[in-house]
Short mmCIF file of C-alpha atoms and ligand atoms in Angstrom, two decimals:
data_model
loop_
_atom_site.label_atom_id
_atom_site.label_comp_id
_atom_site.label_asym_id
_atom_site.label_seq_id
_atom_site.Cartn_x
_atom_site.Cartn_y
_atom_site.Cartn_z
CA UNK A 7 0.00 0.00 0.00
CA UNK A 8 1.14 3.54 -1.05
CA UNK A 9 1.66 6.09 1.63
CA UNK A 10 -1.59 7.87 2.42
CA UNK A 11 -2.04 11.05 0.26
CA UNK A 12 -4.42 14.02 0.44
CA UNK A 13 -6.25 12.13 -1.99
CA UNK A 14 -6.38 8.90 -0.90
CA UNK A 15 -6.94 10.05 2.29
CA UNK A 16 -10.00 11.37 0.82
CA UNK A 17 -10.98 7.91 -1.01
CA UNK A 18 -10.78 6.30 1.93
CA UNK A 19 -13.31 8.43 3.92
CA UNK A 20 -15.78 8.37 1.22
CA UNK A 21 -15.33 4.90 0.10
CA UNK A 22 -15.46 1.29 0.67
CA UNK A 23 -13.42 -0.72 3.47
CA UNK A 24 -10.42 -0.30 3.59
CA UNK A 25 -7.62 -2.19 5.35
CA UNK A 26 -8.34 -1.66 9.14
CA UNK A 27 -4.72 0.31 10.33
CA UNK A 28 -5.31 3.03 7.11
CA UNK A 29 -8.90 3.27 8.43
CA UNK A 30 -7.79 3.58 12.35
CA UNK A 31 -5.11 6.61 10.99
CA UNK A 32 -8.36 8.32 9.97
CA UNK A 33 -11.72 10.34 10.71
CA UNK A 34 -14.35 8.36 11.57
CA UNK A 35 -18.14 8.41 13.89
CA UNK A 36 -16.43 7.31 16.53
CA UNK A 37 -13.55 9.89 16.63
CA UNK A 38 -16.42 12.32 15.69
CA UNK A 39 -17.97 11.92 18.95
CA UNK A 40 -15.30 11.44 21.19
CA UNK A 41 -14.40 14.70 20.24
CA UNK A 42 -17.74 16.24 20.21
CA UNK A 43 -17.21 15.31 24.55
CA UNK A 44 -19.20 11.49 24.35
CA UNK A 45 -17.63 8.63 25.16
CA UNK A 46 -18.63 6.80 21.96
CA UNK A 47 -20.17 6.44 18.68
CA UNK A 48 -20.39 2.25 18.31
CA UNK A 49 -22.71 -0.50 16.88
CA UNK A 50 -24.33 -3.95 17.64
CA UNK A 51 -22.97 -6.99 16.62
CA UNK A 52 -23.71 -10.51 16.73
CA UNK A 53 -21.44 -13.82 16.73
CA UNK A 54 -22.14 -15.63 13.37
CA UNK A 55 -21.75 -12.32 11.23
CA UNK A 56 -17.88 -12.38 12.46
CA UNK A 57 -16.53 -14.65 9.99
CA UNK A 58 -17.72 -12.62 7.51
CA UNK A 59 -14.02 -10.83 7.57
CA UNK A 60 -15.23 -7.83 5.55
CA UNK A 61 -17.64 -7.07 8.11
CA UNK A 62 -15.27 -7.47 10.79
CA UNK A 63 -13.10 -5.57 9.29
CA UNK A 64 -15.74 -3.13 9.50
CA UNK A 65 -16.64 -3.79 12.72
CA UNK A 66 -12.90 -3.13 13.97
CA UNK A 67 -12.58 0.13 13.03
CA UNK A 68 -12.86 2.04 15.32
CA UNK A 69 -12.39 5.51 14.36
CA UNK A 70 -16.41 4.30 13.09
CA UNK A 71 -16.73 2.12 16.12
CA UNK A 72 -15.63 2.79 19.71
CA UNK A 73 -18.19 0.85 21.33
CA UNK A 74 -20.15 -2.73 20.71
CA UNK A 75 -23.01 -4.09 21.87
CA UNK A 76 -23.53 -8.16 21.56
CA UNK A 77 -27.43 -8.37 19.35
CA UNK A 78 -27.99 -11.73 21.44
CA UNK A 79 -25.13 -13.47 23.13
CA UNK A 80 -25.90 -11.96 26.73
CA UNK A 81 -29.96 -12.53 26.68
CA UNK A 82 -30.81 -14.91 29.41
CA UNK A 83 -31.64 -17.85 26.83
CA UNK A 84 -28.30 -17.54 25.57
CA UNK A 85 -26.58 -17.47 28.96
CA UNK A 86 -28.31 -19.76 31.34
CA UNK A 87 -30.76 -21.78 28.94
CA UNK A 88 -31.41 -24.30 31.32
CA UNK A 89 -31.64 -23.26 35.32
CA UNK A 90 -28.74 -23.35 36.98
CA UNK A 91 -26.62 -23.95 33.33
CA UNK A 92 -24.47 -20.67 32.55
CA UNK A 93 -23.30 -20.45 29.08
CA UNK A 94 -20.66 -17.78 28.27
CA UNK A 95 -18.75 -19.00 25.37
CA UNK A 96 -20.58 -16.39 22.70
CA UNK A 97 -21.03 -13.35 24.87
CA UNK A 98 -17.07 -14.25 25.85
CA UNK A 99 -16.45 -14.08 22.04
CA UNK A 100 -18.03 -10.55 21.73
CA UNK A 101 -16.42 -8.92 25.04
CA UNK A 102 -13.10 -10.50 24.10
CA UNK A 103 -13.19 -8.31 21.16
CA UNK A 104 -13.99 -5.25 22.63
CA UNK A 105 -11.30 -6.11 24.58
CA UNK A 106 -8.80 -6.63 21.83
CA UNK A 107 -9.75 -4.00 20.02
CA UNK A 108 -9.83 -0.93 22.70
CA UNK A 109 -13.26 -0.99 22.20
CA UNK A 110 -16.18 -0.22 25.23
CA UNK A 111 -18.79 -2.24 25.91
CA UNK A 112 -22.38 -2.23 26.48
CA UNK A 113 -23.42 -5.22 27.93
CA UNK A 114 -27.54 -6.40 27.11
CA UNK A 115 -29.42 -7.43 28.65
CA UNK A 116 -30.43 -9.52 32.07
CA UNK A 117 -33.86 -8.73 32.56
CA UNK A 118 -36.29 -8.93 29.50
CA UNK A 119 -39.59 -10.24 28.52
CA UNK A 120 -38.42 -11.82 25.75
CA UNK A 121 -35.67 -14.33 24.54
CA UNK A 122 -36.22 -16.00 27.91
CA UNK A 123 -36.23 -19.43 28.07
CA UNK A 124 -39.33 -21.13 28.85
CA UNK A 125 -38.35 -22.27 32.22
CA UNK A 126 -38.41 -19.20 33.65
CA UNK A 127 -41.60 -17.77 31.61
CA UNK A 128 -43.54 -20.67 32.25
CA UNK A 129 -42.38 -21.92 35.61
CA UNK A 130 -44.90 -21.08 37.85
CA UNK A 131 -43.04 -19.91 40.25
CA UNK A 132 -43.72 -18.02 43.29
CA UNK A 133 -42.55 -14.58 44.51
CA UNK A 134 -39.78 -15.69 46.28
CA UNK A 135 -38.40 -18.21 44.35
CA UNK A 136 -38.62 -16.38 40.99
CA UNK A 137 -36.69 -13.49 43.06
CA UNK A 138 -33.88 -16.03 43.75
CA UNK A 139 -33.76 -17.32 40.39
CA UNK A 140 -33.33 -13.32 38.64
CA UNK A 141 -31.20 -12.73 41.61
CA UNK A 142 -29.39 -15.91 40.77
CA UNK A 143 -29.14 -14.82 36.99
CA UNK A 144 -27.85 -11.38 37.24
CA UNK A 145 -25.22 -12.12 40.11
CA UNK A 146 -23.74 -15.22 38.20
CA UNK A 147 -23.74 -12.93 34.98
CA UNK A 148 -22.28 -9.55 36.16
CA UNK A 149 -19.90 -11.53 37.58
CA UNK A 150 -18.39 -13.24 34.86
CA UNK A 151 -18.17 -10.06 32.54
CA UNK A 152 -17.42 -7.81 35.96
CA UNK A 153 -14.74 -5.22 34.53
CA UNK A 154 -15.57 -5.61 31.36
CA UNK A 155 -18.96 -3.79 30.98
CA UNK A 156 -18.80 0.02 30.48
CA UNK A 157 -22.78 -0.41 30.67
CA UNK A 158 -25.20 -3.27 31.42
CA UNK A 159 -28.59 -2.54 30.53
CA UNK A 160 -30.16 -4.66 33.28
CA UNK A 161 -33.96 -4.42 32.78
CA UNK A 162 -34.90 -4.36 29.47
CA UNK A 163 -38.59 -3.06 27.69
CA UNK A 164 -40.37 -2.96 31.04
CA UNK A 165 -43.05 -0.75 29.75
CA UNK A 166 -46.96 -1.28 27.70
CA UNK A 167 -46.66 1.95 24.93
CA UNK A 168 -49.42 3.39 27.43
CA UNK A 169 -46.83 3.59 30.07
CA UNK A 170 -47.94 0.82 32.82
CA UNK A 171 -46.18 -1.89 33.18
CA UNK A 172 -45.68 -4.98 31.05
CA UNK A 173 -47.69 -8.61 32.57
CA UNK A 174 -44.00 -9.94 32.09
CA UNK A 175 -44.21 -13.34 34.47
CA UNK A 176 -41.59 -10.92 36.62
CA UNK A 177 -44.54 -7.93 36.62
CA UNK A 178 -47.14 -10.46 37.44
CA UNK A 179 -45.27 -12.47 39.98
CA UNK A 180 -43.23 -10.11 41.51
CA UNK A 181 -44.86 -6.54 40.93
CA UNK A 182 -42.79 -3.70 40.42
CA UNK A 183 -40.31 -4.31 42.97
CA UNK A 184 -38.45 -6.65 40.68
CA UNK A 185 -36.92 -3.53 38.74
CA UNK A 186 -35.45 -2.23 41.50
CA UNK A 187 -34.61 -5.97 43.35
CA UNK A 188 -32.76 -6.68 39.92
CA UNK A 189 -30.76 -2.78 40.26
CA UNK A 190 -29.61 -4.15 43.27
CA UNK A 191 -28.15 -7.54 42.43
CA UNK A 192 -26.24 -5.76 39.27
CA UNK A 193 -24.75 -3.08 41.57
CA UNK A 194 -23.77 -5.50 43.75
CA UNK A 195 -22.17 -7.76 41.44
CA UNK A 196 -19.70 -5.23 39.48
CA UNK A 197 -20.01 -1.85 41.05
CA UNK A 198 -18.04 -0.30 38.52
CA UNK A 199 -20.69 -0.74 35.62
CA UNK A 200 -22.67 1.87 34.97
CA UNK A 201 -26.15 0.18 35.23
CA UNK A 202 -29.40 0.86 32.94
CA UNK A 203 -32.90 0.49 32.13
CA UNK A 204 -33.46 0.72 28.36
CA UNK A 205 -36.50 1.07 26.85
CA UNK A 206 -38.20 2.04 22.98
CA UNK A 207 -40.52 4.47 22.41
CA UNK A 208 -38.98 6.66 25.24
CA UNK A 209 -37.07 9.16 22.89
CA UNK A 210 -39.94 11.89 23.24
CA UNK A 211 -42.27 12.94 26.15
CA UNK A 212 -45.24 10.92 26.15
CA UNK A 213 -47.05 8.28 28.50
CA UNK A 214 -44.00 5.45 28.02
CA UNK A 215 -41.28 8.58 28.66
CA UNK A 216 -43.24 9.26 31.74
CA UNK A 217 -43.38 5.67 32.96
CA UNK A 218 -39.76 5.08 32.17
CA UNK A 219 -39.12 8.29 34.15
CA UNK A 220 -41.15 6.61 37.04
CA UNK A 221 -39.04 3.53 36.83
CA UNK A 222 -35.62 5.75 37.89
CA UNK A 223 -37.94 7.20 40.88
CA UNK A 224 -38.66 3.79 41.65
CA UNK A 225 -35.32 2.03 41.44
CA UNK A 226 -34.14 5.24 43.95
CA UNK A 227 -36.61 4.53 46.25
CA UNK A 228 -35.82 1.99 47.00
CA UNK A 229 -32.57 3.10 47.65
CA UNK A 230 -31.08 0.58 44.55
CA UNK A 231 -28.33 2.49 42.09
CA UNK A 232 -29.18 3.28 38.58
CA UNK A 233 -27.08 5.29 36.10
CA UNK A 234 -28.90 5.87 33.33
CA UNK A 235 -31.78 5.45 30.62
CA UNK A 236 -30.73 3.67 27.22
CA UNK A 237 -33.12 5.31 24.54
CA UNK A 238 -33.35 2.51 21.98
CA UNK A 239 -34.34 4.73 19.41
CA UNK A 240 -35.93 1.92 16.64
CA UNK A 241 -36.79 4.66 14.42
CA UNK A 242 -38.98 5.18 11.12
CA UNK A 243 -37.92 7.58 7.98
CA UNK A 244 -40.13 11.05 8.61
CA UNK A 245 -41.49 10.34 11.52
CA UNK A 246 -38.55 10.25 13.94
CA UNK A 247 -38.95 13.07 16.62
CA UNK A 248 -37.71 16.48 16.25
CA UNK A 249 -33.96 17.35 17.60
CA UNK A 250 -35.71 19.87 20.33
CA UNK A 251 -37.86 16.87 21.10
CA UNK A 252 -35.36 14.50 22.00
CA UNK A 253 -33.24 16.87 23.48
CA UNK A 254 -36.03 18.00 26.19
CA UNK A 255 -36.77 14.46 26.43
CA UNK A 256 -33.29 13.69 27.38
CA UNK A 257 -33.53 16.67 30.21
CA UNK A 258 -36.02 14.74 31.64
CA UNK A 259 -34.31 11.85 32.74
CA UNK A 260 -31.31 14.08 33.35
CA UNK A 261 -33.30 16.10 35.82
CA UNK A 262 -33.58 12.82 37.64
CA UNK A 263 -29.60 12.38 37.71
CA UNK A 264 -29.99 10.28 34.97
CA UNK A 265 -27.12 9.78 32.17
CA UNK A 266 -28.76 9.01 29.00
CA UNK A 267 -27.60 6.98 25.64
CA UNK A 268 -29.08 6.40 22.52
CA UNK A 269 -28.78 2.36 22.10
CA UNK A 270 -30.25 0.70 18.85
CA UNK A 271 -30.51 3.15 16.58
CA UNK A 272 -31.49 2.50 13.42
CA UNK A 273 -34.30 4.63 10.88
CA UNK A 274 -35.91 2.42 8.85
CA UNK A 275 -37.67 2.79 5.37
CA UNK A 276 -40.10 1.23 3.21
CA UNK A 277 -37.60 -0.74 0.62
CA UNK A 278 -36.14 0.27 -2.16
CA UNK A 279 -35.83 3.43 -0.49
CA UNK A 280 -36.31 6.39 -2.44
CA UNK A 281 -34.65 9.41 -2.73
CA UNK A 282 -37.18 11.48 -0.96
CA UNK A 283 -37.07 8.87 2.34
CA UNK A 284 -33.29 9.42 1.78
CA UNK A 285 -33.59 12.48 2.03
CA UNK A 286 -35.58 12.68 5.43
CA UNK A 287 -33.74 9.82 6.61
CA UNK A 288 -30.38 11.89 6.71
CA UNK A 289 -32.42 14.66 8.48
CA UNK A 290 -33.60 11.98 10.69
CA UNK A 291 -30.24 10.96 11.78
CA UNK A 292 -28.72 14.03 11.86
CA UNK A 293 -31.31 15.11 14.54
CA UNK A 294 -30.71 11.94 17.08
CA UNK A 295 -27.42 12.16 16.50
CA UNK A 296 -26.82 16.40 17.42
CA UNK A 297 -29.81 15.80 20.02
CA UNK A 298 -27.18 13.37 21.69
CA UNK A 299 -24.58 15.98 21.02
CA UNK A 300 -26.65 18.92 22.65
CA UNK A 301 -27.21 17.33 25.73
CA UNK A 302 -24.10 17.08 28.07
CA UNK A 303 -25.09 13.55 30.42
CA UNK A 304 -25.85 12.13 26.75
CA UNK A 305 -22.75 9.64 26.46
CA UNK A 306 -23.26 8.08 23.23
CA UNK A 307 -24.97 6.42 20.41
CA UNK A 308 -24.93 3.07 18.82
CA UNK A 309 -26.29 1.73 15.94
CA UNK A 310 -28.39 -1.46 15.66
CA UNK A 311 -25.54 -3.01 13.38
CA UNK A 312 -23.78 -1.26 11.34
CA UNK A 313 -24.50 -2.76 8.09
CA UNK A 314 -28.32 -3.35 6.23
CA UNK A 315 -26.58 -6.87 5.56
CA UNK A 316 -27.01 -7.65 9.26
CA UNK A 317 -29.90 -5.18 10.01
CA UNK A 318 -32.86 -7.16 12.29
CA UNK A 319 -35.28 -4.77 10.39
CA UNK A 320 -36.62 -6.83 7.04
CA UNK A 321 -37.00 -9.72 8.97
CA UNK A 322 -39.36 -8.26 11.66
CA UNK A 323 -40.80 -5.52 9.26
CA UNK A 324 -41.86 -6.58 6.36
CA UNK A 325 -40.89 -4.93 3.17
CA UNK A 326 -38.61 -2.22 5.27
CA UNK A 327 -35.22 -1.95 5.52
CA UNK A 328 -32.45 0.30 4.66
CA UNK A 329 -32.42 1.84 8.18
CA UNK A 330 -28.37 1.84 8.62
CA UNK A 331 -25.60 4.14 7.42
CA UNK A 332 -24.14 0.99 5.05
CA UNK A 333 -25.96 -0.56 2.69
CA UNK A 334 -25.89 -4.52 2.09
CA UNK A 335 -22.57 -4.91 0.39
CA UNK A 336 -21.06 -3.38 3.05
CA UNK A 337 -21.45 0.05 0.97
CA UNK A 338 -21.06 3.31 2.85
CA UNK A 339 -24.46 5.30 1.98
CA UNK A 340 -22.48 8.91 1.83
CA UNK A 341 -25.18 11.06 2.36
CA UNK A 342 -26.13 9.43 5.59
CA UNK A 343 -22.75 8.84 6.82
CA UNK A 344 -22.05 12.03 6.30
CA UNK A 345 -24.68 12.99 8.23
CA UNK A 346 -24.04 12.20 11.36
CA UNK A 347 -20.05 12.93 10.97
CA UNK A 348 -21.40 16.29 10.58
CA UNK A 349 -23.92 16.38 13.43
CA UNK A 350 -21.01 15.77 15.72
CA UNK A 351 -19.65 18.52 14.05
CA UNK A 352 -22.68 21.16 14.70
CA UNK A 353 -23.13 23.75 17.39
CA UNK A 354 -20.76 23.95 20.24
CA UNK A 355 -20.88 21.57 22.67
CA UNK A 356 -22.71 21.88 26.09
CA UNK A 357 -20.44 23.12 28.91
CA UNK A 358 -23.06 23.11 31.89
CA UNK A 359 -22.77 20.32 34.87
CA UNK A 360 -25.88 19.52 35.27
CA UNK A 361 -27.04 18.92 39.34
CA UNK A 362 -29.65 15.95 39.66
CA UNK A 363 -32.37 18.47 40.52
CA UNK A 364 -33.57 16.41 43.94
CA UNK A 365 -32.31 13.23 45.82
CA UNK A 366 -34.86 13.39 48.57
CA UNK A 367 -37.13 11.13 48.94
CA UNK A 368 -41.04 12.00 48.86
CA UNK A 369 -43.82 10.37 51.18
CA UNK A 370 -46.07 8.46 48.56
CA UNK A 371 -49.68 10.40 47.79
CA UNK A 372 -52.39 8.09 48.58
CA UNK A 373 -54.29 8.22 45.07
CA UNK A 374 -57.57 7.06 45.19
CA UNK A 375 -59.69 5.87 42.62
CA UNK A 376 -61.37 8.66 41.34
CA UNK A 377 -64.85 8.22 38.41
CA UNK A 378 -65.28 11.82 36.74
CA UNK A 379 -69.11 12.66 37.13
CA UNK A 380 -70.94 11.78 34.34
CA UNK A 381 -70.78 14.08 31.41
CA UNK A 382 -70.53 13.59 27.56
CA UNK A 383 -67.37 15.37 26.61
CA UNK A 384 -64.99 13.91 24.51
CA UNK A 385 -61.90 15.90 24.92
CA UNK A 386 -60.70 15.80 28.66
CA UNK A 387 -61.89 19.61 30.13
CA UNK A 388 -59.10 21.63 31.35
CA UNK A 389 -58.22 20.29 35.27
CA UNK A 390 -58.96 16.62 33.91
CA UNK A 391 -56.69 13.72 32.84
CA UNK A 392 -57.02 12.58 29.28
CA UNK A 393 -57.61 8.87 28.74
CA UNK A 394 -54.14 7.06 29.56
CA UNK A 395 -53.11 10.34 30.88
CA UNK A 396 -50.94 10.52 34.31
CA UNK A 397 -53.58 11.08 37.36
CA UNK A 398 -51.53 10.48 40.36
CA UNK A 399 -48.34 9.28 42.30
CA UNK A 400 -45.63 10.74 43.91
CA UNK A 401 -44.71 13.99 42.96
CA UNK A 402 -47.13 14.34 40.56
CA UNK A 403 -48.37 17.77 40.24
CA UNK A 404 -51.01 17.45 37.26
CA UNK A 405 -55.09 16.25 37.23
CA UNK A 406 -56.27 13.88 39.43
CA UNK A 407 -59.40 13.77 38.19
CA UNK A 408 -59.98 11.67 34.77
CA UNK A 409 -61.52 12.99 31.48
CA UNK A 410 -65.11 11.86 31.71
CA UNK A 411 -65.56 7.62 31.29
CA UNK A 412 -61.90 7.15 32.24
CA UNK A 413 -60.98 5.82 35.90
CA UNK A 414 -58.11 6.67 38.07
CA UNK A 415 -55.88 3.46 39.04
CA UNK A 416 -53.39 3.60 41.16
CA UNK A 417 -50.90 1.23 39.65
CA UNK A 418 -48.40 2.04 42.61
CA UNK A 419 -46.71 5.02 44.69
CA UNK A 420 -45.31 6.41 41.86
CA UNK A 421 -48.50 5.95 39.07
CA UNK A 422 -52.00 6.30 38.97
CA UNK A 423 -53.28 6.67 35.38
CA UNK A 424 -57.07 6.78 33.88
CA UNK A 425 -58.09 3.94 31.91
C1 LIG B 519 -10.87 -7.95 14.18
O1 LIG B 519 -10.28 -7.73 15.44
C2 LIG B 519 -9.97 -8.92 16.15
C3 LIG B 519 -9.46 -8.50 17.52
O2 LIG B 519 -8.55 -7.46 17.45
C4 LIG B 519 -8.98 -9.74 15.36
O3 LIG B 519 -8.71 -10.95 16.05
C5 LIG B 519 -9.59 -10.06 14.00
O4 LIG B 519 -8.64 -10.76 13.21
C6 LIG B 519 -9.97 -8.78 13.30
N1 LIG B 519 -10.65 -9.14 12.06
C7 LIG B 519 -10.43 -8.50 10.92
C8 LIG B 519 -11.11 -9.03 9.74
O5 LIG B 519 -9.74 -7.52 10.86
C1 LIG B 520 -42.41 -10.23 46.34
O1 LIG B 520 -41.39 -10.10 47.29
C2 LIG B 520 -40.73 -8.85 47.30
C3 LIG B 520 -39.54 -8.92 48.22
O2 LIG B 520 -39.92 -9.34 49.48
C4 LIG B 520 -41.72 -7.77 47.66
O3 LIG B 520 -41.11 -6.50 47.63
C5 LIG B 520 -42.87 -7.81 46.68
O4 LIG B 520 -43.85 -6.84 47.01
C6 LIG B 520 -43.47 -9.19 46.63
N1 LIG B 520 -44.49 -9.25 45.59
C7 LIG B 520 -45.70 -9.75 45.78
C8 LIG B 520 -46.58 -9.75 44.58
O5 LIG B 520 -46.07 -10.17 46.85
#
């Protein structure tokens, strides 16, 4: 290989991969945001795409990638898929090569809905023994990968869209105090993790923002240590929210002494994408990505793989796809690319420490059930609670009354919403 010219230099940036020491000599997302202030710009992965050696080659880089994130090889069915049976070849293969390659690591996820294994989903368990067994889980995990997770998300999708809480066999078993019960185990395990509760549909205010906001309040009091709120960020060409949006949305959880991160990002489009969704899509990216930038406690972003070869998206949504800056031959999609190189760019970055606004701890309101008098309005009058609106807990300052038809139910301390 030729020494590295202005020209090349340029080639390189614009162009396919290259071999991975010219690409680590140059500008990249990664570098982008690291100097933009974040800790990272990075991407999922998973195990079998690794002997693909152009993607790992890809994948290496990391003046693109500072940061991974293993798709599946830490989910409970692929770590203890039988009880008492821990399994840590694949997620070893991932966090070895973070390690290897200087490259942080997000580790996901211990406590999820989904991709559990059937013993635990359909156990039948009681309260104390299903306790023992997450307990069980996270302390045997965090333990094995202690020191080598720069994040564990440790509760995963908690949250209905409406903002109660999922009838996950934890929810129903448990209640609510398994969030905080599984904080606890984590913290204990590797202290030195910062630990987090990630979430979709939480990247603007709304009734899931709000509950994931009332799952921080709840993890503190109980006096269990959480670090920060992982905005997943599974978005959708033109309709991804607004830079200002996010931004305030991010404030939010910072107000709470929150750190936030955007997690899984990816934008996707109705396939072949046109040039119009292209067009919105960089806009789209550009504003998560200088939303991220804008707010100071926002550490970084990743990408739900890097490449639309890899992308989850076509499988699960059908006929929709191109959501990630490379296309599937490994292509770098300039305009996108570009994008968010130059988002990291924009504005100047945030120089404020932000103070958590309030550690103490409230007394719970008692919220009662509460039937608005009969009444034929649609709309909820001003002084009422629309339907799935916020009508209670701690702290909260808004209606307590609910738009006519809807009732009040107090869900816990912290929630009381009309349905
Ligand atoms: C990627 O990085 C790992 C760890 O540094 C290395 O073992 C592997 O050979 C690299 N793969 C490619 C294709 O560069
Ligand atoms: C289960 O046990 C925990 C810990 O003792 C407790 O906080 C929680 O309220 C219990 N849940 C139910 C449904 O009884």
């Amino acid at each position: 290989m030729a020494p590295l010219t202005g020209l090349s230099l340029f080639l390189v940036a614009v162009g396919a991969i290259a071999s991975p020491l010219q690409k680590r000599a140059i500008d990249g997302l990664n570098t982008r945001a690291v100097a933009a202030g974040k800790a990272y710009f990075g991407s999922a992965t998973d195990n079998g795409e690794l002997t693909d050696t152009a993607y790992a080659a890809g994948l290496n880089n990391t003046a693109d990638f500072g940061q991974i994130t293993p798709g599946n090889s830490m989910k409970w069915d692929s770590i203890e898929p039988s009880r008492g049976v821990f399994s840590y070849a694949k997620g070893d293969v991932i966090a070895n090569l973070a390690k290897a390659n200087g490259q942080k690591l997000r580790c996901h996820t211990l406590v999820w809905h989904s991709q559990l294994p059937s013993w635990v989903s359909n156990g039948n368990f009681d309260n104390a023994t299903l306790i023992e067994i997450m307990t069980n889980h996270i302390t045997n995990e965090v333990s094995h990968f202690k020191g080598q997770c720069y994040h564990w998300d440790v509760v995963n999708e908690a949250l209905n869209e409406d903002g109660t809480f999922r009838e996950s066999v934890f929810y129903k078993t448990v209640g609510p105090a398994y969030i905080p019960l599984a904080f606890a185990a984590a913290a204990a395990a590797d202290p030195a993790a910062k630990l987090y509760y990630n979430d979709y549909n939480i990247e603007s205010a709304g009734l899931k923002s709000t509950g994931a906001q009332n799952i921080v309040k709840l993890v503190q009091q109980y006096g269990a240590h959480i670090d920060g709120v992982g905005m997943q960020a599974h978005f959708i060409v033109g309709s991804t929210p607004s830079q200002a949006a996010q931004e305030a949305n991010m404030k939010a959880f910072v107000d709470l002494g929150m750190e936030v991160a955007i997690t899984e990002l990816d934008i996707r489009a109705t396939t072949p994408i046109s040039d119009a969704d292209v067009a919105k899509q960089v806009v789209d990216y550009g504003n998560t990505v200088r939303a991220c930038k804008a707010v100071e406690r926002c550490v970084g972003v990743t990408i739900w793989d890097w490449t639309d070869k890899y992308s989850w998206i076509p499988s699960v949504f059908s006929g929709q796809g191109s959501a990630l800056p490379w296309d599937g031959d490994l292509k770098k999609k300039d305009a996108v690319y570009s994008a968010i190189l130059s988002a990291w760019d924009s504005g100047t970055a945030p120089t404020t420490t932000p103070t958590r606004t309030s550690t103490a701890i409230a007394t719970p309101t008692t919220t009662t059930v509460t039937k608005s008098p009969g009444c034929t309005a649609t709309a909820a009058p001003k002084g009422t609670a629309m339907l799935w609106g916020q009508c209670g807990g701690m702290g909260w300052a808004g209606p307590t009354v609910c738009v006519c038809g809807a009732t009040c139910k107090k869900y816990n301390d912290w929630y009381s919403q009309c349905v």
